Every structure is written in structure tokens, then in C-alpha cells.
PDB file of C-alpha atoms in Angstrom:
ATOM      1  CA  MET Q   1      -6.502 -16.510  10.482  1.00 89.00           C
ATOM      2  CA  ASP Q   2      -8.256 -13.669   8.721  1.00 93.00           C
ATOM      3  CA  LEU Q   3      -7.546 -13.073   5.564  1.00 94.00           C
ATOM      4  CA  PHE Q   4      -8.553  -9.076   4.538  1.00 91.00           C
ATOM      5  CA  GLY Q   5      -7.781  -6.910   1.299  1.00 91.00           C
ATOM      6  CA  TYR Q   6      -8.777  -4.523  -1.414  1.00 86.00           C
ATOM      7  CA  VAL Q   7      -9.390  -3.101  -4.570  1.00 86.00           C
ATOM      8  CA  LYS Q   8      -9.466   0.245  -6.419  1.00 82.00           C
ATOM      9  CA  ALA Q   9      -9.661  -0.271 -10.360  1.00 78.00           C
ATOM     10  CA  GLY Q  10     -11.853   1.572 -12.722  1.00 76.00           C
ATOM     11  CA  ALA Q  11     -12.253   1.901 -16.548  1.00 75.00           C
ATOM     12  CA  TYR Q  12     -11.999   5.434 -18.345  1.00 70.00           C
ATOM     13  CA  PHE Q  13     -12.128   6.136 -21.759  1.00 67.00           C
ATOM     14  CA  VAL Q  14      -8.365   7.427 -22.670  1.00 61.00           C
ATOM     15  CA  THR Q  15      -6.956   8.510 -25.736  1.00 61.00           C
ATOM     16  CA  ALA Q  16      -3.207   9.034 -24.565  1.00 56.00           C
ATOM     17  CA  SER Q  17      -0.039   8.874 -26.440  1.00 58.00           C
ATOM     18  CA  GLN Q  18       2.841   7.405 -25.695  1.00 57.00           C
ATOM     19  CA  ASP Q  19       4.309  10.181 -23.970  1.00 57.00           C
ATOM     20  CA  ASP Q  20       1.492  10.634 -20.879  1.00 54.00           C
ATOM     21  CA  ALA Q  21       2.605   9.937 -17.898  1.00 53.00           C
ATOM     22  CA  LEU Q  22       0.403   7.266 -16.743  1.00 53.00           C
ATOM     23  CA  VAL Q  23       1.520   3.834 -16.239  1.00 51.00           C
ATOM     24  CA  GLY Q  24      -0.704   1.203 -16.410  1.00 52.00           C
ATOM     25  CA  ALA Q  25      -3.428   2.549 -17.679  1.00 53.00           C
ATOM     26  CA  ARG Q  26      -2.865   3.123 -21.388  1.00 57.00           C
ATOM     27  CA  ASN Q  27      -5.494   0.698 -22.287  1.00 62.00           C
ATOM     28  CA  GLY Q  28      -8.238   2.677 -20.429  1.00 67.00           C
ATOM     29  CA  PHE Q  29      -8.129   0.309 -16.826  1.00 69.00           C
ATOM     30  CA  ARG Q  30      -6.751   1.245 -14.147  1.00 72.00           C
ATOM     31  CA  LEU Q  31      -5.594  -0.239 -12.027  1.00 70.00           C
ATOM     32  CA  ALA Q  32      -4.959   1.938  -8.683  1.00 74.00           C
ATOM     33  CA  ASN Q  33      -4.445  -0.303  -6.208  1.00 79.00           C
ATOM     34  CA  LEU Q  34      -4.244  -4.076  -5.716  1.00 85.00           C
ATOM     35  CA  ARG Q  35      -3.773  -5.090  -0.711  1.00 88.00           C
ATOM     36  CA  VAL Q  36      -4.235  -8.659  -0.108  1.00 93.00           C
ATOM     37  CA  GLY Q  37      -3.384  -9.594   2.835  1.00 94.00           C
ATOM     38  CA  MET Q  38      -3.873 -12.479   6.242  1.00 96.00           C
ATOM     39  CA  SER Q  39      -3.510 -11.274  10.474  1.00 95.00           C
ATOM     40  CA  LEU Q  40      -2.672 -14.500  11.941  1.00 95.00           C
ATOM     41  CA  ALA Q  41      -3.049 -14.784  15.631  1.00 95.00           C
ATOM     42  CA  PRO Q  42      -1.809 -18.033  16.814  1.00 92.00           C
ATOM     43  CA  VAL Q  43      -2.044 -16.757  21.283  1.00 93.00           C
ATOM     44  CA  GLU Q  44      -3.894 -14.067  22.517  1.00 92.00           C
ATOM     45  CA  ARG Q  45      -1.796 -11.222  22.502  1.00 93.00           C
ATOM     46  CA  LEU Q  46       0.479 -11.271  19.576  1.00 96.00           C
ATOM     47  CA  GLU Q  47      -0.363 -10.992  16.423  1.00 95.00           C
ATOM     48  CA  VAL Q  48       1.370 -11.853  12.978  1.00 96.00           C
ATOM     49  CA  VAL Q  49       0.293  -9.692   9.764  1.00 95.00           C
ATOM     50  CA  ALA Q  50       1.686  -9.976   5.676  1.00 95.00           C
ATOM     51  CA  SER Q  51      -0.476  -8.203   3.071  1.00 93.00           C
ATOM     52  CA  VAL Q  52       1.265  -7.696  -0.416  1.00 92.00           C
ATOM     53  CA  ASP Q  53       0.600  -4.357  -2.781  1.00 89.00           C
ATOM     54  CA  GLY Q  54      -0.223  -5.549  -6.396  1.00 85.00           C
ATOM     55  CA  SER Q  55      -0.023  -2.613  -8.014  1.00 79.00           C
ATOM     56  CA  VAL Q  56       3.116  -0.592  -7.159  1.00 80.00           C
ATOM     57  CA  ALA Q  57       4.316   2.238 -10.017  1.00 77.00           C
ATOM     58  CA  LYS Q  58       7.690   0.920 -10.858  1.00 81.00           C
ATOM     59  CA  ARG Q  59       9.395   3.736 -13.377  1.00 80.00           C
ATOM     60  CA  ASN Q  60      12.889   4.075 -15.448  1.00 78.00           C
ATOM     61  CA  GLU Q  61      15.220   6.011 -13.602  1.00 79.00           C
ATOM     62  CA  THR Q  62      16.135   7.315 -16.896  1.00 80.00           C
ATOM     63  CA  ALA Q  63      12.789   8.216 -18.592  1.00 74.00           C
ATOM     64  CA  GLN Q  64      10.124   8.774 -15.753  1.00 70.00           C
ATOM     65  CA  LEU Q  65       7.191   8.900 -17.469  1.00 72.00           C
ATOM     66  CA  ASN Q  66       7.614   5.315 -18.546  1.00 75.00           C
ATOM     67  CA  GLY Q  67       7.040   1.771 -16.876  1.00 75.00           C
ATOM     68  CA  ASN Q  68       4.465  -1.004 -15.151  1.00 79.00           C
ATOM     69  CA  ARG Q  69       3.440  -2.077 -12.478  1.00 77.00           C
ATOM     70  CA  VAL Q  70       4.245  -4.816  -9.677  1.00 84.00           C
ATOM     71  CA  VAL Q  71       3.881  -6.844  -6.802  1.00 87.00           C
ATOM     72  CA  ASP Q  72       5.594  -5.149  -3.297  1.00 88.00           C
ATOM     73  CA  LEU Q  73       5.372  -6.322   0.279  1.00 89.00           C
ATOM     74  CA  LYS Q  74       3.586  -3.664   2.354  1.00 88.00           C
ATOM     75  CA  ASP Q  75       2.878  -4.952   6.171  1.00 89.00           C
ATOM     76  CA  ALA Q  76       4.722  -7.988   7.323  1.00 93.00           C
ATOM     77  CA  TYR Q  77       5.244  -7.668  10.689  1.00 94.00           C
ATOM     78  CA  VAL Q  78       4.118  -9.267  14.795  1.00 96.00           C
ATOM     79  CA  GLU Q  79       1.874  -7.305  17.284  1.00 95.00           C
ATOM     80  CA  TRP Q  80       2.754  -8.438  20.598  1.00 96.00           C
ATOM     81  CA  ALA Q  81       0.217  -6.476  22.989  1.00 94.00           C
ATOM     82  CA  ALA Q  82       1.839  -5.857  26.901  1.00 92.00           C
ATOM     83  CA  SER Q  83      -1.330  -4.165  27.736  1.00 92.00           C
ATOM     84  CA  PRO Q  84      -4.038  -2.140  26.454  1.00 90.00           C
ATOM     85  CA  PHE Q  85      -1.457   0.468  26.832  1.00 91.00           C
ATOM     86  CA  ALA Q  86       1.204  -0.612  25.269  1.00 93.00           C
ATOM     87  CA  HIS Q  87       2.305  -2.408  21.908  1.00 92.00           C
ATOM     88  CA  LEU Q  88       5.639  -3.703  20.858  1.00 94.00           C
ATOM     89  CA  ARG Q  89       5.800  -4.020  16.630  1.00 92.00           C
ATOM     90  CA  ILE Q  90       8.533  -5.220  14.965  1.00 94.00           C
ATOM     91  CA  GLY Q  91       9.101  -5.478  10.750  1.00 94.00           C
ATOM     92  CA  GLN Q  92       7.667  -3.305   7.686  1.00 90.00           C
ATOM     93  CA  PHE Q  93       5.113  -0.766   8.380  1.00 85.00           C
ATOM     94  CA  LYS Q  94       3.722   2.512   8.232  1.00 73.00           C
ATOM     95  CA  ALA Q  95       4.032   4.053  11.679  1.00 68.00           C
ATOM     96  CA  PRO Q  96       0.214   5.413  12.326  1.00 62.00           C
ATOM     97  CA  PHE Q  97       1.506   8.958  13.733  1.00 65.00           C
ATOM     98  CA  ASP Q  98      -1.811  11.120  11.894  1.00 67.00           C
ATOM     99  CA  GLN Q  99      -3.192  11.010   8.807  1.00 68.00           C
ATOM    100  CA  GLU Q 100      -0.975  12.736   6.916  1.00 66.00           C
ATOM    101  CA  ALA Q 101       1.637  10.643   7.634  1.00 62.00           C
ATOM    102  CA  LEU Q 102       0.297   7.307   6.641  1.00 64.00           C
ATOM    103  CA  LEU Q 103      -0.640   9.630   2.898  1.00 71.00           C
ATOM    104  CA  ALA Q 104       2.159   9.037   0.381  1.00 72.00           C
ATOM    105  CA  ASP Q 105       3.932  12.338  -0.996  1.00 70.00           C
ATOM    106  CA  GLY Q 106       1.482  12.507  -3.657  1.00 73.00           C
ATOM    107  CA  GLN Q 107      -0.959  12.196  -1.912  1.00 74.00           C
ATOM    108  CA  LEU Q 108      -0.327  15.582   0.808  1.00 70.00           C
ATOM    109  CA  PRO Q 109      -2.918  17.900   0.524  1.00 68.00           C
ATOM    110  CA  PHE Q 110      -1.079  21.403  -1.117  1.00 66.00           C
ATOM    111  CA  ILE Q 111      -3.277  25.221  -1.337  1.00 60.00           C
TER     112      ILE Q 111
END
């Protein structure tokens, strides 16, 4: 079993009003992302992965500038490696097609 994760956080001098769109960051501390997970390989060529995100922005449906941060399941899947060229993955995960497909809509570059 392997544990993995990362934290992206910062402390900023912020003089924000209640009208600013800073979900979970009005006091100067900003938790951008917190991911914790585990990977378990009970037998060769079989892997079970689960991870949670501890800082998902959940905005109010009626007032999009307000909201809070919640914990949400990000990955939960089982992967079987039939061969080096064929893998079967079942569960919830982001499909690894290319770099832009793995980015959130708000992080896509726009020229």
C-alpha cells in the first residue's frame, strides 16, 4: 500500500470585502488544493486507487460569488494491467488523453 498526496496553500495580505469572489480565502489564508489518497496492489497487475480532494470550491447556486470549501471524492478506481500495452480501468477518474483534457475549464489557456 502506498500513500500519496499534496497540499497547495498560501498566506496572502487580503483586504477583501464580502462582495469579492474569494471562496475560502477572505482571511488571507488560501488552501488552493489538498489531495490525499492511497494505492493498494493486492496482487501483481491489479491496483486499487482512491483519493479525496479536501478543498473543492462549492459555490452557492443563487449567488455564485459566495460559497465554501468541501471535501469531495476525486479518484476511485480499479486498474488491471493485462499486458504492458493493455490496461482496463473501472471507476471514477480523469481519462489521460492529453494535458489539456486533464485541466479544469478555468485553467485552460486562452489567447
